[in-house]
Amino acid sequence: MLYVSHHCTNPYWNLAAEEYLLKEFHQPIFRLWRNGDSIIVGRYQNTLAEVDINYVKENGIKVVRRLTGGGAVFHDLGNLNFTFIEERIPGEDARAMFRRFTRPIIEALNGIGIKAYLEGRNDLLIDGLKFSGNAVCIHNNRILQHGTLLFSASMGNLAAALKSRPEKFIGKAVQSNRSRVTNISQHLPDSFPADIPPVTDIASFWNYLEQYICSRLPEIEPYTFTQADIEAIDALCREKYSQESWNFGSSPAYSFSKTAKLSGGIVELFMTVSKGTITELKIMGDYFFTLPTEEFCQKLIGTPHTIDAISNVLKEIPTTSYFNNIPAQELAGMFFE
């Protein structure tokens, strides 16, 4: 087994590395890694139904789609992620996979006096509070299972960034199941065994977990990314994981609606999005106009459902002719929560 330790905190790059390790390596792999402020959405989720798009944009929070299933999770530097990649055991189902790969984490936490346990299929809890969500995918009989470990994450950012009103989105996308969460740091013991250096922060927690798990895995050896590895991951990051077409456009088809009182009157918007682009758009309300709304709507058909794409289109349209006294920036807000 290879132990891959790399301290990059770019979420686009780290998710690209996950795919690269899964598809290009043949050895079993254990990995620890961290991301800067980001929301990582599940493979088949509707991204816009999961995040507060205005909050993440204003606060520079990156949004990245991963290969694995499950719900959206918030990452920051107070969260440590772990990954196991191994061959699938014949007959092993998803529940058994989660048990197999979370067992070392539970045992490591138990080793410093924290009573962690697996509940349900894929959540790790302490005293009924979730500190780890886990997800899995399979490629050519090779399993990738990764999970979060909230150590000292910002709970305020977590709650605000993931805040959404899913009833505005109607579709087949998987909605996240919000749970009560906790940080591991809140459950640290007052004293540690003599042979274990005290865990006081995320860095010492990383060191402890690394030493504990690596000492119990047979024939494990450190692995450092080669220049060829880095170049391949850079390319995957650039061409896929940093692209809006992957992070937003891969969302399943959905409908979105919103009603708001704007400076020029009440506006009601009804929209259908497929493969990340607007395919149907209808706007109604008591606003005044000099150009027909149907013409405006037609100009937006085929536009990606992202803030930047819609804002760029609206810059080229005389919006106040279609909606008197409603500036483009105010109108752009109607396309999102």
GROMACS .gro file of C-alpha atoms in nm:
model
  337
    1MET     CA    1   0.000   0.000   0.000
    2LEU     CA    2   0.115   0.355  -0.076
    3TYR     CA    3   0.072   0.642   0.170
    4VAL     CA    4   0.026   0.962  -0.027
    5SER     CA    5   0.073   1.281   0.174
    6HIS     CA    6   0.047   1.606  -0.017
    7HIS     CA    7  -0.025   1.943   0.142
    8CYS     CA    8  -0.193   2.120  -0.149
    9THR     CA    9  -0.516   2.287  -0.028
   10ASN     CA   10  -0.664   2.369  -0.371
   11PRO     CA   11  -0.994   2.176  -0.383
   12TYR     CA   12  -0.996   2.159  -0.764
   13TRP     CA   13  -0.651   2.000  -0.761
   14ASN     CA   14  -0.726   1.764  -0.473
   15LEU     CA   15  -1.040   1.626  -0.636
   16ALA     CA   16  -0.848   1.583  -0.961
   17ALA     CA   17  -0.582   1.391  -0.764
   18GLU     CA   18  -0.852   1.158  -0.631
   19GLU     CA   19  -0.956   1.063  -0.984
   20TYR     CA   20  -0.595   1.028  -1.097
   21LEU     CA   21  -0.504   0.796  -0.810
   22LEU     CA   22  -0.814   0.586  -0.866
   23LYS     CA   23  -0.772   0.543  -1.241
   24GLU     CA   24  -0.398   0.553  -1.302
   25PHE     CA   25  -0.255   0.354  -1.010
   26HIS     CA   26  -0.286  -0.017  -0.937
   27GLN     CA   27  -0.155  -0.029  -0.579
   28PRO     CA   28  -0.374   0.017  -0.269
   29ILE     CA   29  -0.358   0.378  -0.145
   30PHE     CA   30  -0.410   0.565   0.181
   31ARG     CA   31  -0.418   0.943   0.163
   32LEU     CA   32  -0.465   1.241   0.398
   33TRP     CA   33  -0.543   1.584   0.255
   34ARG     CA   34  -0.707   1.920   0.327
   35ASN     CA   35  -0.897   2.177   0.122
   36GLY     CA   36  -0.933   2.550   0.159
   37ASP     CA   37  -1.286   2.689   0.193
   38SER     CA   38  -1.502   2.490  -0.047
   39ILE     CA   39  -1.823   2.299  -0.095
   40ILE     CA   40  -1.782   1.952  -0.240
   41VAL     CA   41  -2.101   1.824  -0.402
   42GLY     CA   42  -2.193   1.466  -0.481
   43ARG     CA   43  -2.164   1.327  -0.832
   44TYR     CA   44  -2.536   1.339  -0.905
   45GLN     CA   45  -2.645   1.643  -0.708
   46ASN     CA   46  -2.795   1.965  -0.840
   47THR     CA   47  -2.524   2.204  -0.728
   48LEU     CA   48  -2.743   2.514  -0.719
   49ALA     CA   49  -2.997   2.341  -0.493
   50GLU     CA   50  -2.723   2.266  -0.242
   51VAL     CA   51  -2.535   2.593  -0.200
   52ASP     CA   52  -2.614   2.952  -0.122
   53ILE     CA   53  -2.464   3.074  -0.447
   54ASN     CA   54  -2.443   3.439  -0.340
   55TYR     CA   55  -2.275   3.353  -0.011
   56VAL     CA   56  -2.010   3.130  -0.168
   57LYS     CA   57  -1.932   3.385  -0.438
   58GLU     CA   58  -1.907   3.676  -0.192
   59ASN     CA   59  -1.682   3.474   0.039
   60GLY     CA   60  -1.458   3.316  -0.223
   61ILE     CA   61  -1.574   2.962  -0.145
   62LYS     CA   62  -1.499   2.721  -0.430
   63VAL     CA   63  -1.763   2.470  -0.541
   64VAL     CA   64  -1.637   2.138  -0.676
   65ARG     CA   65  -1.813   1.823  -0.790
   66ARG     CA   66  -1.655   1.492  -0.685
   67LEU     CA   67  -1.669   1.145  -0.841
   68THR     CA   68  -1.843   0.982  -0.545
   69GLY     CA   69  -2.209   0.990  -0.450
   70GLY     CA   70  -2.377   1.127  -0.139
   71GLY     CA   71  -2.449   1.480  -0.026
   72ALA     CA   72  -2.277   1.816  -0.025
   73VAL     CA   73  -2.013   1.883   0.242
   74PHE     CA   74  -1.823   2.193   0.352
   75HIS     CA   75  -1.443   2.186   0.368
   76ASP     CA   76  -1.202   2.431   0.527
   77LEU     CA   77  -0.857   2.403   0.681
   78GLY     CA   78  -1.012   2.282   1.005
   79ASN     CA   79  -1.129   1.968   0.826
   80LEU     CA   80  -0.903   1.673   0.745
   81ASN     CA   81  -0.998   1.433   0.465
   82PHE     CA   82  -0.892   1.070   0.433
   83THR     CA   83  -0.901   0.840   0.131
   84PHE     CA   84  -0.864   0.464   0.087
   85ILE     CA   85  -0.834   0.309  -0.259
   86GLU     CA   86  -0.830  -0.069  -0.278
   87GLU     CA   87  -0.959  -0.361  -0.482
   88ARG     CA   88  -1.320  -0.456  -0.426
   89ILE     CA   89  -1.377  -0.775  -0.226
   90PRO     CA   90  -1.608  -1.014  -0.418
   91GLY     CA   91  -1.964  -0.989  -0.286
   92GLU     CA   92  -1.892  -0.680  -0.075
   93ASP     CA   93  -2.178  -0.429  -0.076
   94ALA     CA   94  -2.160  -0.055  -0.005
   95ARG     CA   95  -2.242  -0.096   0.364
   96ALA     CA   96  -1.955  -0.342   0.408
   97MET     CA   97  -1.720  -0.105   0.222
   98PHE     CA   98  -1.801   0.179   0.460
   99ARG     CA   99  -1.744  -0.048   0.761
  100ARG     CA  100  -1.409  -0.166   0.624
  101PHE     CA  101  -1.267   0.177   0.546
  102THR     CA  102  -1.400   0.370   0.845
  103ARG     CA  103  -1.283   0.108   1.098
  104PRO     CA  104  -0.922   0.241   1.111
  105ILE     CA  105  -1.051   0.595   1.173
  106ILE     CA  106  -1.281   0.482   1.453
  107GLU     CA  107  -1.002   0.280   1.612
  108ALA     CA  108  -0.762   0.575   1.592
  109LEU     CA  109  -1.010   0.803   1.768
  110ASN     CA  110  -1.090   0.537   2.026
  111GLY     CA  111  -0.714   0.518   2.086
  112ILE     CA  112  -0.714   0.872   2.229
  113GLY     CA  113  -1.031   0.825   2.429
  114ILE     CA  114  -1.290   0.956   2.183
  115LYS     CA  115  -1.589   0.724   2.154
  116ALA     CA  116  -1.652   0.748   1.782
  117TYR     CA  117  -1.878   0.505   1.600
  118LEU     CA  118  -2.040   0.433   1.264
  119GLU     CA  119  -2.413   0.493   1.243
  120GLY     CA  120  -2.637   0.421   0.948
  121ARG     CA  121  -2.448   0.342   0.635
  122ASN     CA  122  -2.179   0.609   0.610
  123ASP     CA  123  -2.174   0.860   0.898
  124LEU     CA  124  -1.929   0.871   1.189
  125LEU     CA  125  -2.065   1.017   1.512
  126ILE     CA  126  -1.959   1.123   1.861
  127ASP     CA  127  -2.237   1.144   2.120
  128GLY     CA  128  -2.499   1.143   1.846
  129LEU     CA  129  -2.335   1.426   1.651
  130LYS     CA  130  -2.187   1.378   1.304
  131PHE     CA  131  -1.821   1.464   1.244
  132SER     CA  132  -1.757   1.258   0.930
  133GLY     CA  133  -1.948   1.190   0.612
  134ASN     CA  134  -1.820   0.923   0.374
  135ALA     CA  135  -1.872   0.844   0.008
  136VAL     CA  136  -1.763   0.576  -0.235
  137CYS     CA  137  -1.726   0.504  -0.607
  138ILE     CA  138  -1.596   0.208  -0.806
  139HIS     CA  139  -1.384   0.210  -1.123
  140ASN     CA  140  -1.280  -0.117  -1.286
  141ASN     CA  141  -1.336  -0.307  -0.961
  142ARG     CA  142  -1.122  -0.055  -0.775
  143ILE     CA  143  -1.288   0.123  -0.481
  144LEU     CA  144  -1.232   0.482  -0.378
  145GLN     CA  145  -1.377   0.568  -0.039
  146HIS     CA  146  -1.314   0.906   0.117
  147GLY     CA  147  -1.448   1.092   0.416
  148THR     CA  148  -1.437   1.419   0.605
  149LEU     CA  149  -1.305   1.458   0.959
  150LEU     CA  150  -1.430   1.782   1.112
  151PHE     CA  151  -1.164   1.879   1.363
  152SER     CA  152  -1.195   2.256   1.406
  153ALA     CA  153  -1.408   2.357   1.108
  154SER     CA  154  -1.600   2.685   1.099
  155MET     CA  155  -1.956   2.585   1.183
  156GLY     CA  156  -2.084   2.929   1.085
  157ASN     CA  157  -1.947   2.904   0.733
  158LEU     CA  158  -2.064   2.544   0.708
  159ALA     CA  159  -2.423   2.639   0.790
  160ALA     CA  160  -2.430   2.953   0.574
  161ALA     CA  161  -2.262   2.807   0.266
  162LEU     CA  162  -2.487   2.499   0.255
  163LYS     CA  163  -2.805   2.693   0.330
  164SER     CA  164  -3.057   2.637   0.055
  165ARG     CA  165  -3.428   2.630  -0.015
  166PRO     CA  166  -3.464   2.302  -0.206
  167GLU     CA  167  -3.837   2.354  -0.265
  168LYS     CA  168  -3.743   2.604  -0.535
  169PHE     CA  169  -3.573   2.327  -0.732
  170ILE     CA  170  -3.781   2.043  -0.872
  171GLY     CA  171  -3.593   1.754  -1.030
  172LYS     CA  172  -3.433   1.415  -0.983
  173ALA     CA  173  -3.114   1.539  -0.818
  174VAL     CA  174  -3.018   1.395  -0.481
  175GLN     CA  175  -3.078   1.636  -0.192
  176SER     CA  176  -2.836   1.643   0.098
  177ASN     CA  177  -2.955   1.522   0.435
  178ARG     CA  178  -2.852   1.793   0.682
  179SER     CA  179  -2.735   1.655   1.016
  180ARG     CA  180  -2.633   1.801   1.349
  181VAL     CA  181  -2.255   1.820   1.340
  182THR     CA  182  -1.964   1.855   1.579
  183ASN     CA  183  -1.589   1.911   1.576
  184ILE     CA  184  -1.354   1.643   1.703
  185SER     CA  185  -1.163   1.912   1.895
  186GLN     CA  186  -1.462   1.955   2.126
  187HIS     CA  187  -1.424   1.594   2.245
  188LEU     CA  188  -1.050   1.571   2.307
  189PRO     CA  189  -0.953   1.418   2.643
  190ASP     CA  190  -0.779   1.615   2.916
  191SER     CA  191  -0.481   1.377   2.905
  192PHE     CA  192  -0.329   1.136   2.653
  193PRO     CA  193  -0.153   0.799   2.687
  194ALA     CA  194   0.219   0.832   2.758
  195ASP     CA  195   0.315   0.695   2.417
  196ILE     CA  196   0.094   0.938   2.223
  197PRO     CA  197   0.191   1.305   2.170
  198PRO     CA  198  -0.101   1.531   2.273
  199VAL     CA  199  -0.343   1.621   1.995
  200THR     CA  200  -0.404   1.994   2.025
  201ASP     CA  201  -0.466   2.123   1.673
  202ILE     CA  202  -0.528   2.007   1.316
  203ALA     CA  203  -0.154   1.959   1.249
  204SER     CA  204  -0.100   1.731   1.550
  205PHE     CA  205  -0.423   1.547   1.464
  206TRP     CA  206  -0.291   1.485   1.111
  207ASN     CA  207   0.038   1.354   1.255
  208TYR     CA  208  -0.138   1.127   1.502
  209LEU     CA  209  -0.374   0.981   1.241
  210GLU     CA  210  -0.088   0.929   0.995
  211GLN     CA  211   0.126   0.746   1.249
  212TYR     CA  212  -0.158   0.540   1.392
  213ILE     CA  213  -0.296   0.414   1.062
  214CYS     CA  214   0.035   0.369   0.879
  215SER     CA  215   0.174   0.164   1.170
  216ARG     CA  216  -0.116  -0.079   1.135
  217LEU     CA  217  -0.124  -0.119   0.758
  218PRO     CA  218   0.097  -0.400   0.619
  219GLU     CA  219   0.382  -0.312   0.385
  220ILE     CA  220   0.286   0.054   0.359
  221GLU     CA  221   0.539   0.292   0.205
  222PRO     CA  222   0.538   0.670   0.156
  223TYR     CA  223   0.477   0.796  -0.195
  224THR     CA  224   0.555   1.143  -0.326
  225PHE     CA  225   0.394   1.264  -0.647
  226THR     CA  226   0.642   1.267  -0.935
  227GLN     CA  227   0.665   1.555  -1.178
  228ALA     CA  228   0.472   1.345  -1.429
  229ASP     CA  229   0.198   1.284  -1.169
  230ILE     CA  230   0.174   1.656  -1.093
  231GLU     CA  231   0.153   1.750  -1.459
  232ALA     CA  232  -0.123   1.494  -1.521
  233ILE     CA  233  -0.320   1.613  -1.218
  234ASP     CA  234  -0.269   1.976  -1.321
  235ALA     CA  235  -0.420   1.895  -1.660
  236LEU     CA  236  -0.718   1.714  -1.507
  237CYS     CA  237  -0.768   2.003  -1.266
  238ARG     CA  238  -0.754   2.260  -1.546
  239GLU     CA  239  -0.967   2.072  -1.800
  240LYS     CA  240  -1.230   1.924  -1.568
  241TYR     CA  241  -1.242   2.003  -1.197
  242SER     CA  242  -1.205   2.382  -1.225
  243GLN     CA  243  -1.463   2.404  -1.503
  244GLU     CA  244  -1.819   2.527  -1.441
  245SER     CA  245  -1.938   2.270  -1.694
  246TRP     CA  246  -1.833   1.996  -1.449
  247ASN     CA  247  -1.916   2.163  -1.121
  248PHE     CA  248  -2.250   2.311  -1.224
  249GLY     CA  249  -2.332   2.184  -1.571
  250SER     CA  250  -2.328   1.818  -1.470
  251SER     CA  251  -2.634   1.876  -1.252
  252PRO     CA  252  -2.943   1.675  -1.352
  253ALA     CA  253  -3.229   1.855  -1.527
  254TYR     CA  254  -3.436   2.067  -1.290
  255SER     CA  255  -3.695   2.343  -1.275
  256PHE     CA  256  -3.647   2.662  -1.076
  257SER     CA  257  -3.891   2.934  -0.978
  258LYS     CA  258  -3.871   3.257  -0.784
  259THR     CA  259  -4.099   3.550  -0.704
  260ALA     CA  260  -3.969   3.881  -0.570
  261LYS     CA  261  -4.065   4.246  -0.543
  262LEU     CA  262  -3.797   4.442  -0.727
  263SER     CA  263  -3.754   4.817  -0.772
  264GLY     CA  264  -3.974   4.814  -1.083
  265GLY     CA  265  -4.247   4.580  -0.958
  266ILE     CA  266  -4.319   4.219  -0.877
  267VAL     CA  267  -4.135   3.966  -1.097
  268GLU     CA  268  -4.211   3.593  -1.122
  269LEU     CA  269  -3.954   3.372  -1.293
  270PHE     CA  270  -4.004   3.011  -1.407
  271MET     CA  271  -3.713   2.826  -1.563
  272THR     CA  272  -3.604   2.479  -1.675
  273VAL     CA  273  -3.236   2.386  -1.685
  274SER     CA  274  -3.092   2.081  -1.860
  275LYS     CA  275  -2.721   1.987  -1.875
  276GLY     CA  276  -2.647   2.311  -1.695
  277THR     CA  277  -2.806   2.543  -1.951
  278ILE     CA  278  -3.139   2.726  -1.959
  279THR     CA  279  -3.379   2.547  -2.192
  280GLU     CA  280  -3.706   2.719  -2.096
  281LEU     CA  281  -3.769   3.059  -1.939
  282LYS     CA  282  -4.090   3.246  -1.859
  283ILE     CA  283  -4.116   3.573  -1.670
  284MET     CA  284  -4.436   3.738  -1.550
  285GLY     CA  285  -4.526   4.025  -1.317
  286ASP     CA  286  -4.672   4.373  -1.281
  287TYR     CA  287  -4.363   4.557  -1.410
  288PHE     CA  288  -4.379   4.806  -1.701
  289PHE     CA  289  -4.192   4.746  -2.027
  290THR     CA  290  -4.127   4.886  -2.374
  291LEU     CA  291  -3.995   4.563  -2.531
  292PRO     CA  292  -4.171   4.224  -2.506
  293THR     CA  293  -4.066   3.989  -2.225
  294GLU     CA  294  -4.080   3.689  -2.461
  295GLU     CA  295  -3.798   3.842  -2.663
  296PHE     CA  296  -3.589   3.887  -2.349
  297CYS     CA  297  -3.648   3.526  -2.243
  298GLN     CA  298  -3.542   3.397  -2.581
  299LYS     CA  299  -3.207   3.575  -2.547
  300LEU     CA  300  -3.134   3.373  -2.231
  301ILE     CA  301  -3.213   3.031  -2.380
  302GLY     CA  302  -2.893   2.826  -2.404
  303THR     CA  303  -2.711   3.029  -2.138
  304PRO     CA  304  -2.535   2.831  -1.862
  305HIS     CA  305  -2.714   2.864  -1.528
  306THR     CA  306  -2.424   3.034  -1.353
  307ILE     CA  307  -2.389   3.385  -1.212
  308ASP     CA  308  -2.105   3.482  -1.447
  309ALA     CA  309  -2.272   3.353  -1.763
  310ILE     CA  310  -2.607   3.519  -1.694
  311SER     CA  311  -2.446   3.846  -1.585
  312ASN     CA  312  -2.241   3.855  -1.906
  313VAL     CA  313  -2.551   3.808  -2.121
  314LEU     CA  314  -2.744   4.074  -1.931
  315LYS     CA  315  -2.463   4.325  -1.991
  316GLU     CA  316  -2.539   4.301  -2.363
  317ILE     CA  317  -2.917   4.341  -2.324
  318PRO     CA  318  -3.103   4.671  -2.260
  319THR     CA  319  -3.272   4.521  -1.954
  320THR     CA  320  -3.447   4.841  -1.848
  321SER     CA  321  -3.634   4.840  -2.180
  322TYR     CA  322  -3.770   4.496  -2.103
  323PHE     CA  323  -3.823   4.569  -1.731
  324ASN     CA  324  -3.861   4.939  -1.658
  325ASN     CA  325  -3.660   5.060  -1.356
  326ILE     CA  326  -3.507   4.716  -1.293
  327PRO     CA  327  -3.126   4.721  -1.345
  328ALA     CA  328  -2.941   4.419  -1.480
  329GLN     CA  329  -2.774   4.334  -1.149
  330GLU     CA  330  -3.108   4.323  -0.968
  331LEU     CA  331  -3.263   4.113  -1.242
  332ALA     CA  332  -2.970   3.868  -1.239
  333GLY     CA  333  -3.052   3.787  -0.878
  334MET     CA  334  -3.386   3.643  -0.988
  335PHE     CA  335  -3.209   3.347  -1.149
  336PHE     CA  336  -3.077   3.223  -0.814
  337GLU     CA  337  -3.197   3.188  -0.457
   0.00000   0.00000   0.00000
